[in-house]
């Protein structure tokens, strides 16, 4: 396997991997916020900065989007890196002074203090939800405006009709500002305000998932007969029973 | 304005000669030729009406002359500009021409005379840079100096702008007559790697800002094996105050096209895109016309000049943001995505438009290509300095007498450009600073007028070459306010994708706003310095990486001005209104009352020939009284200064 140098240590990497991936695999911790292993490069938060000493353009680079390569030599804790990271974290904290994950990071890494700017809804604009929705959801989340006015938004700021309710956005949000409320057979996702009816197992009554998504799944991978409309647990039980030669009448 | 009558495809050197011959007949007709500078700058000065008036006047007198539009010859501050060429005589440049001048100008022409009132200078020869050929026009009139001897033109060597202001930009024939498309024909007969070698030898570096060696970029793109490749001409030109690229696109579109076709041949691209900012309607029209003409003649399309090369070009209008000039954002916007940059690598030369290898070059870079292909790398490298070869076009604007476009060899000093060609600040004021590189550049203090303009020297002085904007500032400019202006631009144009650029520029702007309004704190300077360094270090794209140069450079060279704002609540230039208090010195005031007449707020009290007093409650601190006072009895001081 090819090697590169991180903090003076030789670290293996597979071709196509980034410096961040190589570091993690080699047991070297680099803080990161906008990066998500399943969502490709984005490089927006700039927390994962490392300093390139050789083998690339000297200076700081975001390790999450820097391809690992054989002659690359980087450091993760130089004065320049630390200074930049503290300022970046401080700027994010000024935006979202109450975000717990940021406060924890600041405790560990230190952060420069800036005047907090109230009015932000707690979002750090890392774009993970936007990318997750594009990758596995219905691509209904995007960025609007630019500069400091930039925000994550849904089309026309209306509850997005196409939202599947897959909750991928909620899952990837590093600062937990996307909230889901379940209420009488429906879920509502905030701040998008989308409202999705849930589908329930016709055997045990447990929630299977959002109705739209269940409907689409049924269309793509049709399940007919006794196994249709079941939650995974009931389906497995039924499958086992069928294999045993039993004929099942749904209750 | 457009020319019809193109008969058939250009397939050989002989066809090209026919094109050239017709062009020479147009450039040097056996009758007077009048060209009106009608680029955007000329039109803004009213050249459209001049063109019509001269046309009417020619018709009225039944004078047989050819009247054509031309691009901008550079001296924008003296527009409207008109040139007149009579057979066997020197070409006469007229400046500041008004519609009322049409009559006397045409009658002077009818009598074979020079219209002295507006005459600027004479040109006795035309030099065709591409071929090195010289065409003698005729002797200059006795009482008119040479254009080349004017301060503005003396330091200039016009390569990229070789045809601007000279040819009719709607005529492919006139372009050919100046040696156009010859380099292409020669290139297509040779080996692509040979041309790339010449470009490498020339030392040409990208004129779009980053200064990347063009030959190397072409070589990498050529080597990116793929059957589909693109070449993009970057004409987004978003720097406030810069308009070199607009002028080239409007005045000599074929030079850029020819550069692109040569590039296509060298790199194996089949498709080209000229990305022009939407705010340049005339450039879009001119380029569109040039493309149609080239296509009609077979210089674009299938099997160009029977070489087997197939290449076509389309125009894409810019998406209206400064950041769309950044190459990855530009590509995103062509693909229909928001104009936001992405991390590099992969560089466009490997993975660009639609994921295919893409070469992005600036307008001026491409306009230089036919010259290098035609005359060789060594010839081009003979101009400029070791690290910065050739010439660079600068847009000289701001507080300078001769504003306009100047093209000088790299290594020319700031002083030769600003004080020499530019004539220095107007009204006898002293030069204070020069901002190069627009919002991405820094401020050089007047003490550095001997600094040579090349990539390394400028970077060493804390600024950048950028695309060639050069804003001249005199003593009346407040450097803190200037930094605030550029940060307003950067914060407003930041796409907001990455944290340092989005939050950092806005934070810096907040601090500068506060300082210029009198709320500066002693610790602000350290915060500004640290923030500016981190934004520069940590941002995702070139916008953030250069956005704080105006702050860093003014902190470096004009720190005392920041300190005056913060400690003394004093703006030494009197620009920051919240800090400035105007007073009248009763010893000097003669009670003329001019100040009271000028004051928009009725803030000046007193009557007859008594000394006047300013009511501080009503004063808006606009400074009108200060400027009008014939006795210099009005002065200003800082809010926090003794006596304020
Ligand atoms: C914010 C930003 C704006 C830019 N705007 C322009 C522009 O208007 N025109 C241009 O040619 N290059 C611009 N560039 C530089 C391009 O990214 C790219 O380097 C250039 O077009 C490459 O051409 P060259 O090598 O011929 O200079 C800009 C870069 C940044 C970071
Ligand atoms: S994790 Fe690399 S930039 Fe955000």
Coordinates of C-alpha atoms in Angstrom, one line a residue, chain A residues 11-158:
Chain A
X11 CA 0.5 6.3 7.1
X12 CA -0.9 3.9 4.6
X13 CA -3.7 4.8 2.2
X14 CA -5.7 3.2 -0.6
X15 CA -5.7 5.0 -3.9
X16 CA -8.6 7.4 -4.1
X17 CA -8.6 8.1 -0.4
X18 CA -8.4 11.5 1.1
X19 CA -5.8 12.7 3.7
X20 CA -8.6 12.7 6.3
X21 CA -9.5 9.1 5.6
X22 CA -5.9 8.1 5.7
X23 CA -5.4 9.8 9.0
X24 CA -8.5 8.3 10.6
X25 CA -7.5 4.8 9.4
X26 CA -4.0 5.5 10.8
X27 CA -5.4 6.5 14.2
X28 CA -4.8 10.2 13.8
X29 CA -7.7 12.4 14.8
X30 CA -8.6 15.4 12.7
X31 CA -11.7 17.4 13.7
X32 CA -14.3 17.7 10.9
X33 CA -17.8 19.0 10.7
X34 CA -19.0 19.1 7.1
X35 CA -17.4 15.9 6.1
X36 CA -19.5 12.7 6.1
X37 CA -18.1 9.5 4.9
X38 CA -21.1 8.7 2.7
X39 CA -21.5 12.1 1.1
X40 CA -18.4 12.9 -1.0
X41 CA -16.2 16.0 -0.8
X42 CA -17.5 19.4 0.0
X43 CA -14.9 21.2 2.0
X44 CA -17.0 24.0 3.4
X45 CA -16.5 24.1 7.2
X46 CA -12.7 24.3 7.0
X47 CA -12.2 22.7 10.4
X48 CA -10.3 19.8 9.1
X49 CA -7.3 21.9 7.9
X50 CA -3.9 20.5 7.8
X51 CA -0.6 22.2 6.7
X52 CA 1.1 20.8 3.7
X53 CA 4.9 20.8 4.2
X54 CA 5.9 19.0 1.0
X55 CA 4.4 17.1 -1.9
X56 CA 1.7 19.7 -2.7
X57 CA 1.1 23.4 -2.7
X58 CA 2.5 24.6 0.6
X59 CA 0.0 26.0 3.0
X60 CA -3.3 25.0 4.6
X61 CA -5.6 22.6 2.9
X62 CA -8.9 20.9 4.0
X63 CA -7.9 17.3 4.6
X64 CA -11.4 16.0 3.8
X65 CA -11.0 17.0 0.2
X66 CA -7.3 16.6 -0.2
X67 CA -6.4 13.4 -2.1
X68 CA -3.8 11.4 -0.3
X69 CA -0.7 10.9 -2.4
X70 CA 2.7 9.3 -2.1
X71 CA 5.0 12.3 -1.5
X72 CA 2.6 14.3 0.6
X73 CA 3.9 15.4 4.0
X74 CA 1.3 17.1 6.3
X75 CA 1.0 18.2 9.9
X76 CA -2.2 18.5 11.8
X77 CA -1.1 20.6 14.7
X78 CA 1.2 23.4 13.5
X79 CA 0.8 26.9 14.8
X80 CA -0.8 28.0 11.5
X81 CA -3.3 25.1 11.6
X82 CA -4.2 25.8 15.2
X83 CA -4.7 29.5 14.7
X84 CA -6.9 29.0 11.7
X85 CA -8.9 26.3 13.4
X86 CA -9.5 28.5 16.4
X87 CA -10.7 31.4 14.3
X88 CA -12.9 29.1 12.2
X89 CA -14.5 27.6 15.3
X90 CA -14.9 31.0 16.8
X91 CA -16.7 32.3 13.7
X92 CA -19.0 29.3 13.7
X93 CA -19.7 29.8 17.4
X94 CA -20.5 33.4 16.9
X95 CA -23.1 32.2 14.5
X96 CA -24.4 29.4 16.7
X97 CA -23.4 30.2 20.3
X98 CA -25.6 27.4 21.8
X99 CA -24.6 24.5 19.6
X100 CA -23.4 21.8 21.9
X101 CA -21.1 20.0 19.5
X102 CA -19.4 23.3 18.7
X103 CA -19.0 24.1 22.4
X104 CA -17.4 20.7 23.0
X105 CA -15.0 21.2 20.1
X106 CA -14.1 24.6 21.4
X107 CA -13.4 23.2 24.8
X108 CA -10.9 20.8 23.2
X109 CA -9.4 22.9 20.5
X110 CA -9.9 26.4 21.8
X111 CA -11.8 29.1 19.9
X112 CA -11.3 32.8 19.3
X113 CA -14.1 34.9 20.8
X114 CA -16.2 37.0 18.4
X115 CA -19.3 39.0 19.1
X116 CA -22.2 36.6 18.8
X117 CA -24.6 37.4 16.1
X118 CA -28.1 36.4 17.2
X119 CA -30.8 35.5 14.8
X120 CA -29.2 32.4 13.3
X121 CA -31.3 29.3 13.6
X122 CA -28.3 27.3 14.9
X123 CA -27.3 26.0 11.4
X124 CA -23.6 26.0 10.6
X125 CA -24.3 25.7 6.8
X126 CA -22.2 22.6 6.5
X127 CA -24.5 21.3 3.7
X128 CA -24.7 17.8 5.0
X129 CA -28.5 17.7 4.9
X130 CA -28.4 19.2 1.4
X131 CA -26.1 16.5 0.1
X132 CA -27.9 13.7 2.0
X133 CA -31.2 14.7 0.5
X134 CA -29.6 14.8 -2.9
X135 CA -28.0 11.4 -2.4
X136 CA -30.7 9.4 -0.8
X137 CA -33.7 11.6 -0.5
X138 CA -35.8 13.6 -2.9
X139 CA -33.3 16.5 -3.5
X140 CA -35.7 19.1 -1.9
X141 CA -33.1 20.9 0.3
X142 CA -30.7 23.4 -1.1
X143 CA -28.9 26.6 -0.4
X144 CA -30.4 30.0 -0.9
X145 CA -28.8 33.5 -1.1
X146 CA -25.1 34.1 -0.6
X147 CA -22.5 35.4 1.8
X148 CA -23.7 35.9 5.3
X149 CA -27.3 35.7 4.0
X150 CA -26.8 32.2 2.9
X151 CA -29.1 29.7 4.4
X152 CA -30.4 26.2 3.9
X153 CA -33.9 26.3 2.4
X154 CA -36.6 24.3 0.7
X155 CA -38.2 25.5 -2.6
X156 CA -40.1 28.7 -2.1
X157 CA -39.9 28.2 1.6
X158 CA -43.0 26.0 1.3

